Amino acid sequence: MEDAFIGRQAILDLQKSVYAYEILFRSGLKNAFDPNLDGNVATQSVMVNAMLNFGMKKLVSNRKAFINFTEKNLLSRAPKLLPPDSIVVEVLETVQPTPEILEAVRDLKDAGYKIALDDFVLLPGYEPLINMADIIKVDFRMTTDPEERANLRKVIPPHVRLLAEKIETEDEFRQAVEDGYVLFQGYFFCKPVVLHQKRLTNNELSRIRLLKEVNRPNFDFNAITEVIAADTNLVHKLLTYINSVGIGLTNHVSNLRQAAVLLGSSGIRSWVTLISLQTFSEDKPSELFTLSLLRAKFCELIARRLNRRDLTPDTGFLLGMFSLIDVLLNQPMAEVLKEITLADELNAALLGEDNDLRRLLDLVISYEQGDWSSVAACCEHEHIPLGEISPIYDEVLEWYNKLQTVC
């Protein structure tokens, strides 16, 4: 069976909360759709993979999934393979508004499906499709003329929501809001907005001190438990975590010292990192914390698969968790790392230097962004069979969904 990847990209609302995820299918060695791969097959593969291999709930965390459908998919009513409350039907830009297509889309609307028009360009004859649409997706970078942007909002019915694609900076996000867009797709939310004079809160300072303590070369259980004991909220979180189903203990733990010993140094380090980033992300888009967690587990599991002495799963977890800490704290990565005692190679990787850890992080980020050709190149360099990556990502999503019940 040919290797295939399923990726997801967040779609955010005006509050930068996750509204939905777009589900993307790619043949294993291509960054864009393979020209030799029938689009109908690609869409069917998305649905089969989502339902059978990943599971829709696990893949989109109880949000809607945007899925592309070709003309043949629509005419065969393929979207009806999935429940209407779980997906948004994306009509590809190549679909012509023929009477048969209009009938198919109307039938889907009547069945309760939301309709989105992908890569929208205003063309004659598309008015019936526009009127049936719930969401219209526009490549924001292709509509740079202010007059063109203003006219777009005028010709689209008031009930239709505008979604701006390829929003990569905070300035583009603000401009899109001004232009009437209410949904946004791109990686603007995980780009650092550096504020050199930003004052850290007492909670943030406390977590940084704790991070520094757990990352010292000589791990001191007594010193760490004393710091945790001074914060009743932390004690409660730690005991909740260790008594969760995910940890797998048979007896209830109610003693802080016992909890710390049972977790061990690597377990405490991972938990402190997780809780700290949760604190740092309180005033940030929730997807930032989600990405940090997914990167951490992805790096950990790939490191375990590589089974190398110089790249432990614990180091992989920390690498992923810290990869967005500059964005969470609105400070340059170099300044943040001065406050935390991390291993030299981990520091170097987080600062962008080329080493084994950086290449691991690059692999994970490439998968996250659907850059499949880079994923293939990274896998080849690390001698990982391409077909092993999607099952690892599946395990990451399963872990993340379980974690939501204890954090």
mmCIF file of C-alpha atoms in Angstrom:
data_model
loop_
_atom_site.group_PDB
_atom_site.id
_atom_site.type_symbol
_atom_site.label_atom_id
_atom_site.label_comp_id
_atom_site.label_asym_id
_atom_site.label_seq_id
_atom_site.Cartn_x
_atom_site.Cartn_y
_atom_site.Cartn_z
ATOM 1 C CA MET A 1 0.000 0.000 0.000
ATOM 2 C CA GLU A 2 1.326 3.464 -0.933
ATOM 3 C CA ASP A 3 2.375 5.661 1.983
ATOM 4 C CA ALA A 4 -0.164 8.397 2.686
ATOM 5 C CA PHE A 5 -0.266 11.194 5.204
ATOM 6 C CA ILE A 6 -3.171 12.920 6.872
ATOM 7 C CA GLY A 7 -2.450 16.329 8.315
ATOM 8 C CA ARG A 8 -4.560 18.966 9.963
ATOM 9 C CA GLN A 9 -4.362 22.746 10.023
ATOM 10 C CA ALA A 10 -6.240 24.864 12.525
ATOM 11 C CA ILE A 11 -8.889 27.373 11.468
ATOM 12 C CA LEU A 12 -9.222 30.117 14.086
ATOM 13 C CA ASP A 13 -11.987 32.607 14.847
ATOM 14 C CA LEU A 14 -11.800 36.299 15.800
ATOM 15 C CA GLN A 15 -10.770 35.363 19.355
ATOM 16 C CA LYS A 16 -8.021 33.093 17.942
ATOM 17 C CA SER A 17 -9.838 30.067 19.303
ATOM 18 C CA VAL A 18 -9.933 26.908 17.197
ATOM 19 C CA TYR A 19 -13.130 26.845 15.142
ATOM 20 C CA ALA A 20 -12.276 23.773 13.054
ATOM 21 C CA TYR A 21 -9.443 21.872 11.387
ATOM 22 C CA GLU A 22 -8.881 21.422 7.682
ATOM 23 C CA ILE A 23 -7.975 17.819 6.911
ATOM 24 C CA LEU A 24 -5.415 17.420 4.143
ATOM 25 C CA PHE A 25 -4.463 14.256 2.311
ATOM 26 C CA ARG A 26 -1.110 13.915 0.607
ATOM 27 C CA SER A 27 0.520 11.037 -1.237
ATOM 28 C CA GLY A 28 3.668 10.185 0.671
ATOM 29 C CA LEU A 29 6.336 11.847 -1.450
ATOM 30 C CA LYS A 30 4.555 14.960 -2.709
ATOM 31 C CA ASN A 31 4.125 18.374 -1.122
ATOM 32 C CA ALA A 32 1.113 19.166 -3.286
ATOM 33 C CA PHE A 33 -1.424 16.821 -4.783
ATOM 34 C CA ASP A 34 0.307 14.394 -7.110
ATOM 35 C CA PRO A 35 -0.805 15.338 -10.660
ATOM 36 C CA ASN A 36 -1.053 11.629 -11.416
ATOM 37 C CA LEU A 37 -3.305 11.010 -8.404
ATOM 38 C CA ASP A 38 -7.015 11.297 -9.090
ATOM 39 C CA GLY A 39 -8.559 13.937 -6.829
ATOM 40 C CA ASN A 40 -11.566 11.744 -6.158
ATOM 41 C CA VAL A 41 -9.274 9.013 -4.846
ATOM 42 C CA ALA A 42 -7.531 11.579 -2.655
ATOM 43 C CA THR A 43 -10.793 12.713 -1.084
ATOM 44 C CA GLN A 44 -11.976 9.165 -0.510
ATOM 45 C CA SER A 45 -8.618 8.415 1.121
ATOM 46 C CA VAL A 46 -9.111 11.333 3.501
ATOM 47 C CA MET A 47 -12.440 9.959 4.627
ATOM 48 C CA VAL A 48 -11.271 6.361 4.905
ATOM 49 C CA ASN A 49 -8.147 7.355 6.837
ATOM 50 C CA ALA A 50 -10.046 9.764 9.072
ATOM 51 C CA MET A 51 -12.751 7.271 9.940
ATOM 52 C CA LEU A 52 -10.836 3.996 10.078
ATOM 53 C CA ASN A 53 -7.169 4.743 10.746
ATOM 54 C CA PHE A 54 -7.321 7.846 12.898
ATOM 55 C CA GLY A 55 -10.925 8.271 13.957
ATOM 56 C CA MET A 56 -12.638 11.595 13.275
ATOM 57 C CA LYS A 57 -13.042 12.537 16.932
ATOM 58 C CA LYS A 58 -9.366 11.943 17.655
ATOM 59 C CA LEU A 59 -8.260 13.772 14.523
ATOM 60 C CA VAL A 60 -10.182 17.008 15.105
ATOM 61 C CA SER A 61 -10.768 16.984 18.887
ATOM 62 C CA ASN A 62 -14.559 17.386 18.668
ATOM 63 C CA ARG A 63 -14.345 20.242 16.151
ATOM 64 C CA LYS A 64 -15.624 20.247 12.602
ATOM 65 C CA ALA A 65 -13.394 18.951 9.822
ATOM 66 C CA PHE A 66 -13.103 20.850 6.533
ATOM 67 C CA ILE A 67 -12.697 18.279 3.733
ATOM 68 C CA ASN A 68 -12.192 18.957 0.004
ATOM 69 C CA PHE A 69 -14.640 17.377 -2.436
ATOM 70 C CA THR A 70 -14.286 17.170 -6.209
ATOM 71 C CA GLU A 71 -17.081 17.326 -8.777
ATOM 72 C CA LYS A 72 -17.421 13.518 -8.897
ATOM 73 C CA ASN A 73 -17.478 13.321 -5.087
ATOM 74 C CA LEU A 74 -20.291 15.860 -4.938
ATOM 75 C CA LEU A 75 -22.324 14.238 -7.707
ATOM 76 C CA SER A 76 -22.065 10.855 -5.961
ATOM 77 C CA ARG A 77 -23.043 12.504 -2.630
ATOM 78 C CA ALA A 78 -19.789 11.235 -1.079
ATOM 79 C CA PRO A 79 -20.000 13.712 1.848
ATOM 80 C CA LYS A 80 -22.973 11.717 3.141
ATOM 81 C CA LEU A 81 -20.513 9.018 4.200
ATOM 82 C CA LEU A 82 -19.784 11.325 7.147
ATOM 83 C CA PRO A 83 -22.318 12.885 9.550
ATOM 84 C CA PRO A 84 -23.298 16.513 8.788
ATOM 85 C CA ASP A 85 -22.427 17.753 12.266
ATOM 86 C CA SER A 86 -18.805 16.603 11.915
ATOM 87 C CA ILE A 87 -17.685 18.113 8.592
ATOM 88 C CA VAL A 88 -17.753 21.190 6.386
ATOM 89 C CA VAL A 89 -17.977 20.307 2.693
ATOM 90 C CA GLU A 90 -15.282 22.229 0.787
ATOM 91 C CA VAL A 91 -16.197 22.669 -2.860
ATOM 92 C CA LEU A 92 -12.938 22.849 -4.812
ATOM 93 C CA GLU A 93 -12.261 25.845 -7.050
ATOM 94 C CA THR A 94 -12.179 23.502 -10.069
ATOM 95 C CA VAL A 95 -15.864 22.592 -9.641
ATOM 96 C CA GLN A 96 -18.099 24.314 -12.208
ATOM 97 C CA PRO A 97 -21.601 25.461 -11.130
ATOM 98 C CA THR A 98 -23.467 23.162 -13.532
ATOM 99 C CA PRO A 99 -27.156 22.369 -12.886
ATOM 100 C CA GLU A 100 -26.128 18.920 -11.616
ATOM 101 C CA ILE A 101 -23.607 20.393 -9.160
ATOM 102 C CA LEU A 102 -26.086 22.992 -7.918
ATOM 103 C CA GLU A 103 -28.621 20.218 -7.321
ATOM 104 C CA ALA A 104 -26.032 18.144 -5.425
ATOM 105 C CA VAL A 105 -24.960 21.065 -3.226
ATOM 106 C CA ARG A 106 -28.599 21.965 -2.536
ATOM 107 C CA ASP A 107 -29.251 18.359 -1.543
ATOM 108 C CA LEU A 108 -26.304 18.453 0.889
ATOM 109 C CA LYS A 109 -27.531 21.755 2.330
ATOM 110 C CA ASP A 110 -30.987 20.262 2.866
ATOM 111 C CA ALA A 111 -29.339 17.312 4.652
ATOM 112 C CA GLY A 112 -27.692 19.704 7.128
ATOM 113 C CA TYR A 113 -24.155 19.999 5.722
ATOM 114 C CA LYS A 114 -22.232 23.281 5.873
ATOM 115 C CA ILE A 115 -20.781 24.363 2.520
ATOM 116 C CA ALA A 116 -17.478 26.184 1.967
ATOM 117 C CA LEU A 117 -16.116 27.425 -1.365
ATOM 118 C CA ASP A 118 -12.361 26.890 -1.592
ATOM 119 C CA ASP A 119 -9.858 29.388 -3.097
ATOM 120 C CA PHE A 120 -12.711 31.662 -4.113
ATOM 121 C CA VAL A 121 -12.395 34.028 -7.080
ATOM 122 C CA LEU A 122 -15.434 36.017 -8.205
ATOM 123 C CA LEU A 123 -16.417 34.713 -11.655
ATOM 124 C CA PRO A 124 -19.605 35.011 -13.748
ATOM 125 C CA GLY A 125 -22.157 32.268 -13.162
ATOM 126 C CA TYR A 126 -21.102 31.406 -9.602
ATOM 127 C CA GLU A 127 -23.865 33.403 -7.883
ATOM 128 C CA PRO A 128 -26.066 30.329 -7.160
ATOM 129 C CA LEU A 129 -23.126 28.569 -5.453
ATOM 130 C CA ILE A 130 -22.227 31.722 -3.525
ATOM 131 C CA ASN A 131 -25.795 32.026 -2.257
ATOM 132 C CA MET A 132 -25.754 28.436 -0.974
ATOM 133 C CA ALA A 133 -22.353 28.770 0.700
ATOM 134 C CA ASP A 134 -21.929 29.183 4.449
ATOM 135 C CA ILE A 135 -18.214 30.021 4.249
ATOM 136 C CA ILE A 136 -16.050 31.411 1.463
ATOM 137 C CA LYS A 137 -12.293 30.839 1.629
ATOM 138 C CA VAL A 138 -10.046 33.473 0.057
ATOM 139 C CA ASP A 139 -6.279 33.393 -0.457
ATOM 140 C CA PHE A 140 -5.560 36.595 1.468
ATOM 141 C CA ARG A 141 -2.187 37.096 -0.173
ATOM 142 C CA MET A 142 -3.732 37.011 -3.651
ATOM 143 C CA THR A 143 -6.119 39.878 -2.842
ATOM 144 C CA THR A 144 -3.720 42.697 -1.983
ATOM 145 C CA ASP A 145 -5.638 45.544 -3.623
ATOM 146 C CA PRO A 146 -7.746 47.414 -0.975
ATOM 147 C CA GLU A 147 -10.508 48.169 -3.493
ATOM 148 C CA GLU A 148 -10.710 44.518 -4.534
ATOM 149 C CA ARG A 149 -10.997 43.473 -0.887
ATOM 150 C CA ALA A 150 -13.770 45.987 -0.241
ATOM 151 C CA ASN A 151 -15.706 44.895 -3.342
ATOM 152 C CA LEU A 152 -15.468 41.239 -2.302
ATOM 153 C CA ARG A 153 -17.384 41.868 0.901
ATOM 154 C CA LYS A 154 -20.008 43.879 -0.995
ATOM 155 C CA VAL A 155 -20.885 41.121 -3.474
ATOM 156 C CA ILE A 156 -21.009 38.296 -0.924
ATOM 157 C CA PRO A 157 -24.340 37.822 0.903
ATOM 158 C CA PRO A 158 -24.363 38.887 4.590
ATOM 159 C CA HIS A 159 -24.986 35.330 5.825
ATOM 160 C CA VAL A 160 -21.719 34.072 4.287
ATOM 161 C CA ARG A 161 -18.638 34.108 6.507
ATOM 162 C CA LEU A 162 -15.284 35.013 4.990
ATOM 163 C CA LEU A 163 -12.260 32.825 5.782
ATOM 164 C CA ALA A 164 -8.805 34.264 5.077
ATOM 165 C CA GLU A 165 -6.233 31.657 4.041
ATOM 166 C CA LYS A 166 -2.438 31.996 4.296
ATOM 167 C CA ILE A 167 -2.426 34.466 7.174
ATOM 168 C CA GLU A 168 1.196 34.317 8.315
ATOM 169 C CA THR A 169 1.707 37.478 10.422
ATOM 170 C CA GLU A 170 -0.139 39.382 13.131
ATOM 171 C CA ASP A 171 -0.372 42.402 10.792
ATOM 172 C CA GLU A 172 -2.099 40.274 8.145
ATOM 173 C CA PHE A 173 -4.514 38.986 10.783
ATOM 174 C CA ARG A 174 -5.434 42.538 11.827
ATOM 175 C CA GLN A 175 -5.870 43.641 8.212
ATOM 176 C CA ALA A 176 -8.106 40.643 7.509
ATOM 177 C CA VAL A 177 -10.271 41.520 10.519
ATOM 178 C CA GLU A 178 -10.617 45.080 9.203
ATOM 179 C CA ASP A 179 -11.636 43.677 5.811
ATOM 180 C CA GLY A 180 -14.506 41.695 7.325
ATOM 181 C CA TYR A 181 -12.980 38.227 7.662
ATOM 182 C CA VAL A 182 -14.115 36.233 10.696
ATOM 183 C CA LEU A 183 -12.182 32.954 10.215
ATOM 184 C CA PHE A 184 -8.441 32.594 9.651
ATOM 185 C CA GLN A 185 -6.066 29.883 8.459
ATOM 186 C CA GLY A 186 -2.265 30.064 8.608
ATOM 187 C CA TYR A 187 0.551 30.054 11.144
ATOM 188 C CA PHE A 188 0.381 33.695 12.270
ATOM 189 C CA PHE A 189 -0.553 32.653 15.803
ATOM 190 C CA CYS A 190 2.695 30.731 16.369
ATOM 191 C CA LYS A 191 5.037 33.482 15.213
ATOM 192 C CA PRO A 192 6.715 35.424 18.037
ATOM 193 C CA VAL A 193 5.550 38.956 18.729
ATOM 194 C CA VAL A 194 8.612 40.069 20.668
ATOM 195 C CA LEU A 195 8.054 42.667 23.363
ATOM 196 C CA HIS A 196 11.437 43.310 24.961
ATOM 197 C CA GLN A 197 9.938 45.250 27.869
ATOM 198 C CA LYS A 198 7.203 42.734 28.612
ATOM 199 C CA ARG A 199 6.958 42.076 32.353
ATOM 200 C CA LEU A 200 6.417 38.487 33.381
ATOM 201 C CA THR A 201 3.645 37.781 35.889
ATOM 202 C CA ASN A 202 4.401 36.300 39.310
ATOM 203 C CA ASN A 203 3.007 32.962 38.120
ATOM 204 C CA GLU A 204 5.249 33.004 35.047
ATOM 205 C CA LEU A 205 8.318 33.888 37.121
ATOM 206 C CA SER A 206 7.476 31.088 39.562
ATOM 207 C CA ARG A 207 7.190 28.557 36.733
ATOM 208 C CA ILE A 208 10.493 29.710 35.201
ATOM 209 C CA ARG A 209 12.231 29.205 38.562
ATOM 210 C CA LEU A 210 10.736 25.726 38.751
ATOM 211 C CA LEU A 211 11.827 24.954 35.183
ATOM 212 C CA LYS A 212 15.335 26.051 36.077
ATOM 213 C CA GLU A 213 15.316 23.788 39.142
ATOM 214 C CA VAL A 214 14.151 20.624 37.353
ATOM 215 C CA ASN A 215 16.655 21.113 34.518
ATOM 216 C CA ARG A 216 19.739 21.379 36.738
ATOM 217 C CA PRO A 217 22.389 18.702 36.043
ATOM 218 C CA ASN A 218 22.092 17.450 39.640
ATOM 219 C CA PHE A 219 18.391 16.732 40.128
ATOM 220 C CA ASP A 220 17.415 17.546 43.748
ATOM 221 C CA PHE A 221 14.087 15.959 44.763
ATOM 222 C CA ASN A 222 14.017 17.821 48.085
ATOM 223 C CA ALA A 223 14.508 21.250 46.536
ATOM 224 C CA ILE A 224 11.913 20.595 43.851
ATOM 225 C CA THR A 225 9.248 19.229 46.192
ATOM 226 C CA GLU A 226 9.764 22.259 48.453
ATOM 227 C CA VAL A 227 9.067 24.600 45.535
ATOM 228 C CA ILE A 228 5.973 22.616 44.528
ATOM 229 C CA ALA A 229 4.731 22.380 48.124
ATOM 230 C CA ALA A 230 4.676 26.179 48.388
ATOM 231 C CA ASP A 231 1.967 26.309 45.703
ATOM 232 C CA THR A 232 -1.222 24.433 46.673
ATOM 233 C CA ASN A 233 -2.507 24.662 43.104
ATOM 234 C CA LEU A 234 0.611 22.862 41.849
ATOM 235 C CA VAL A 235 0.269 20.171 44.518
ATOM 236 C CA HIS A 236 -3.333 19.554 43.477
ATOM 237 C CA LYS A 237 -2.377 19.379 39.780
ATOM 238 C CA LEU A 238 0.477 16.946 40.452
ATOM 239 C CA LEU A 239 -1.666 14.588 42.545
ATOM 240 C CA THR A 240 -4.474 14.730 39.961
ATOM 241 C CA TYR A 241 -1.979 13.930 37.229
ATOM 242 C CA ILE A 242 -0.313 10.973 38.950
ATOM 243 C CA ASN A 243 -3.659 9.451 39.951
ATOM 244 C CA SER A 244 -5.032 9.733 36.416
ATOM 245 C CA VAL A 245 -5.731 6.684 34.296
ATOM 246 C CA GLY A 246 -2.857 7.598 31.986
ATOM 247 C CA ILE A 247 -0.227 6.995 34.680
ATOM 248 C CA GLY A 248 -1.500 3.492 35.394
ATOM 249 C CA LEU A 249 -1.088 3.269 39.200
ATOM 250 C CA THR A 250 -3.288 0.847 41.122
ATOM 251 C CA ASN A 251 -3.146 2.629 44.510
ATOM 252 C CA HIS A 252 -4.219 6.227 45.131
ATOM 253 C CA VAL A 253 -1.319 8.605 45.854
ATOM 254 C CA SER A 254 -1.975 11.470 48.286
ATOM 255 C CA ASN A 255 1.575 12.356 49.356
ATOM 256 C CA LEU A 256 3.611 14.930 47.389
ATOM 257 C CA ARG A 257 6.978 13.308 48.073
ATOM 258 C CA GLN A 258 5.653 9.889 47.063
ATOM 259 C CA ALA A 259 4.229 11.356 43.865
ATOM 260 C CA ALA A 260 7.578 12.936 42.966
ATOM 261 C CA VAL A 261 9.508 9.715 43.591
ATOM 262 C CA LEU A 262 7.025 7.622 41.598
ATOM 263 C CA LEU A 263 7.264 9.948 38.612
ATOM 264 C CA GLY A 264 11.057 10.038 38.787
ATOM 265 C CA SER A 265 13.292 12.819 37.549
ATOM 266 C CA SER A 266 12.252 12.579 33.886
ATOM 267 C CA GLY A 267 8.558 12.351 34.786
ATOM 268 C CA ILE A 268 8.752 15.384 37.085
ATOM 269 C CA ARG A 269 10.699 17.320 34.465
ATOM 270 C CA SER A 270 8.099 16.583 31.783
ATOM 271 C CA TRP A 271 5.190 17.404 34.094
ATOM 272 C CA VAL A 272 6.730 20.701 35.252
ATOM 273 C CA THR A 273 7.378 21.671 31.632
ATOM 274 C CA LEU A 274 3.793 20.856 30.678
ATOM 275 C CA ILE A 275 2.280 22.788 33.605
ATOM 276 C CA SER A 276 4.604 25.749 33.040
ATOM 277 C CA LEU A 277 3.694 26.078 29.381
ATOM 278 C CA GLN A 278 0.046 25.807 30.334
ATOM 279 C CA THR A 279 0.572 28.849 32.586
ATOM 280 C CA PHE A 280 2.458 30.757 29.885
ATOM 281 C CA SER A 281 -0.347 30.119 27.383
ATOM 282 C CA GLU A 282 -3.223 31.424 29.509
ATOM 283 C CA ASP A 283 -3.592 34.640 27.461
ATOM 284 C CA LYS A 284 -2.648 33.044 24.140
ATOM 285 C CA PRO A 285 -4.547 31.106 21.453
ATOM 286 C CA SER A 286 -5.253 27.621 22.815
ATOM 287 C CA GLU A 287 -3.756 26.081 19.679
ATOM 288 C CA LEU A 288 -0.296 27.286 20.781
ATOM 289 C CA PHE A 289 -0.377 25.047 23.847
ATOM 290 C CA THR A 290 -1.863 22.241 21.766
ATOM 291 C CA LEU A 291 0.964 22.509 19.226
ATOM 292 C CA SER A 292 3.561 22.504 22.008
ATOM 293 C CA LEU A 293 2.087 19.287 23.409
ATOM 294 C CA LEU A 294 1.792 17.595 20.022
ATOM 295 C CA ARG A 295 5.358 18.538 19.100
ATOM 296 C CA ALA A 296 6.625 17.262 22.451
ATOM 297 C CA LYS A 297 5.006 13.848 22.145
ATOM 298 C CA PHE A 298 5.854 13.560 18.444
ATOM 299 C CA CYS A 299 9.536 14.326 19.134
ATOM 300 C CA GLU A 300 9.532 11.890 22.059
ATOM 301 C CA LEU A 301 8.058 9.003 20.066
ATOM 302 C CA ILE A 302 10.310 9.547 17.054
ATOM 303 C CA ALA A 303 13.333 9.704 19.382
ATOM 304 C CA ARG A 304 12.198 6.406 20.909
ATOM 305 C CA ARG A 305 11.874 4.925 17.420
ATOM 306 C CA LEU A 306 15.409 6.115 16.524
ATOM 307 C CA ASN A 307 16.771 4.504 19.721
ATOM 308 C CA ARG A 308 19.996 6.511 19.853
ATOM 309 C CA ARG A 309 22.033 7.251 22.963
ATOM 310 C CA ASP A 310 22.468 10.910 22.049
ATOM 311 C CA LEU A 311 18.742 11.457 21.444
ATOM 312 C CA THR A 312 16.623 10.193 24.327
ATOM 313 C CA PRO A 313 12.806 10.306 24.387
ATOM 314 C CA ASP A 314 12.958 12.656 27.414
ATOM 315 C CA THR A 315 15.118 15.111 25.481
ATOM 316 C CA GLY A 316 12.749 14.854 22.522
ATOM 317 C CA PHE A 317 9.792 15.720 24.749
ATOM 318 C CA LEU A 318 11.542 18.800 26.155
ATOM 319 C CA LEU A 319 12.583 19.861 22.658
ATOM 320 C CA GLY A 320 8.995 19.923 21.440
ATOM 321 C CA MET A 321 7.600 21.549 24.578
ATOM 322 C CA PHE A 322 10.128 24.387 24.528
ATOM 323 C CA SER A 323 9.911 24.977 20.765
ATOM 324 C CA LEU A 324 7.244 27.688 21.125
ATOM 325 C CA ILE A 325 8.201 29.131 24.514
ATOM 326 C CA ASP A 326 9.401 32.381 22.904
ATOM 327 C CA VAL A 327 5.938 32.888 21.408
ATOM 328 C CA LEU A 328 4.215 32.056 24.693
ATOM 329 C CA LEU A 329 6.342 34.536 26.655
ATOM 330 C CA ASN A 330 6.644 37.189 23.911
ATOM 331 C CA GLN A 331 10.404 37.227 24.371
ATOM 332 C CA PRO A 332 13.348 36.255 22.141
ATOM 333 C CA MET A 333 14.253 32.572 22.466
ATOM 334 C CA ALA A 334 17.836 33.449 23.455
ATOM 335 C CA GLU A 335 16.609 35.555 26.399
ATOM 336 C CA VAL A 336 14.201 32.862 27.590
ATOM 337 C CA LEU A 337 16.897 30.177 27.473
ATOM 338 C CA LYS A 338 19.221 32.303 29.620
ATOM 339 C CA GLU A 339 16.737 31.789 32.462
ATOM 340 C CA ILE A 340 16.501 28.004 32.092
ATOM 341 C CA THR A 341 19.413 25.587 32.418
ATOM 342 C CA LEU A 342 19.065 23.280 29.428
ATOM 343 C CA ALA A 343 21.663 21.009 27.840
ATOM 344 C CA ASP A 344 23.888 22.752 25.287
ATOM 345 C CA GLU A 345 22.661 20.672 22.340
ATOM 346 C CA LEU A 346 19.024 21.336 23.271
ATOM 347 C CA ASN A 347 19.735 25.065 23.553
ATOM 348 C CA ALA A 348 21.446 25.047 20.170
ATOM 349 C CA ALA A 349 18.530 23.252 18.505
ATOM 350 C CA LEU A 350 15.987 25.701 19.940
ATOM 351 C CA LEU A 351 18.107 28.586 18.640
ATOM 352 C CA GLY A 352 18.029 27.095 15.143
ATOM 353 C CA GLU A 353 21.513 25.584 14.925
ATOM 354 C CA ASP A 354 21.832 22.492 12.753
ATOM 355 C CA ASN A 355 22.240 19.372 14.888
ATOM 356 C CA ASP A 356 20.454 16.054 15.441
ATOM 357 C CA LEU A 357 17.849 17.618 17.731
ATOM 358 C CA ARG A 358 17.137 20.440 15.296
ATOM 359 C CA ARG A 359 16.621 17.956 12.478
ATOM 360 C CA LEU A 360 14.165 16.045 14.651
ATOM 361 C CA LEU A 361 12.231 19.247 15.368
ATOM 362 C CA ASP A 362 12.293 20.176 11.674
ATOM 363 C CA LEU A 363 10.759 16.793 10.822
ATOM 364 C CA VAL A 364 7.937 17.345 13.309
ATOM 365 C CA ILE A 365 7.263 20.927 12.152
ATOM 366 C CA SER A 366 7.272 19.809 8.505
ATOM 367 C CA TYR A 367 4.623 17.200 9.286
ATOM 368 C CA GLU A 368 2.631 19.747 11.283
ATOM 369 C CA GLN A 369 2.571 22.122 8.294
ATOM 370 C CA GLY A 370 1.898 19.465 5.666
ATOM 371 C CA ASP A 371 5.279 19.926 3.975
ATOM 372 C CA TRP A 372 5.427 16.310 2.897
ATOM 373 C CA SER A 373 8.506 16.564 0.669
ATOM 374 C CA SER A 374 10.495 17.852 3.654
ATOM 375 C CA VAL A 375 9.039 15.061 5.789
ATOM 376 C CA ALA A 376 10.250 12.530 3.229
ATOM 377 C CA ALA A 377 13.723 14.104 3.122
ATOM 378 C CA CYS A 378 13.986 14.113 6.931
ATOM 379 C CA CYS A 379 12.859 10.486 7.131
ATOM 380 C CA GLU A 380 15.446 9.481 4.554
ATOM 381 C CA HIS A 381 18.182 11.302 6.478
ATOM 382 C CA GLU A 382 17.173 9.639 9.755
ATOM 383 C CA HIS A 383 16.637 6.217 8.113
ATOM 384 C CA ILE A 384 12.987 6.043 9.178
ATOM 385 C CA PRO A 385 10.610 4.262 6.775
ATOM 386 C CA LEU A 386 8.137 6.849 5.533
ATOM 387 C CA GLY A 387 5.174 4.640 6.356
ATOM 388 C CA GLU A 388 5.991 4.699 10.086
ATOM 389 C CA ILE A 389 5.385 8.432 10.570
ATOM 390 C CA SER A 390 1.583 8.554 10.257
ATOM 391 C CA PRO A 391 1.068 5.732 12.810
ATOM 392 C CA ILE A 392 3.334 7.626 15.226
ATOM 393 C CA TYR A 393 1.246 10.780 14.691
ATOM 394 C CA ASP A 394 -1.881 8.720 15.320
ATOM 395 C CA GLU A 395 -0.383 7.674 18.672
ATOM 396 C CA VAL A 396 0.398 11.338 19.422
ATOM 397 C CA LEU A 397 -3.225 12.376 18.867
ATOM 398 C CA GLU A 398 -4.488 9.509 21.017
ATOM 399 C CA TRP A 399 -2.149 10.573 23.849
ATOM 400 C CA TYR A 400 -3.219 14.216 23.501
ATOM 401 C CA ASN A 401 -6.924 13.401 23.723
ATOM 402 C CA LYS A 402 -6.370 11.313 26.868
ATOM 403 C CA LEU A 403 -4.283 14.102 28.387
ATOM 404 C CA GLN A 404 -7.194 16.540 28.161
ATOM 405 C CA THR A 405 -8.901 14.695 30.996
ATOM 406 C CA VAL A 406 -6.057 15.242 33.487
ATOM 407 C CA CYS A 407 -4.680 18.725 32.680
#
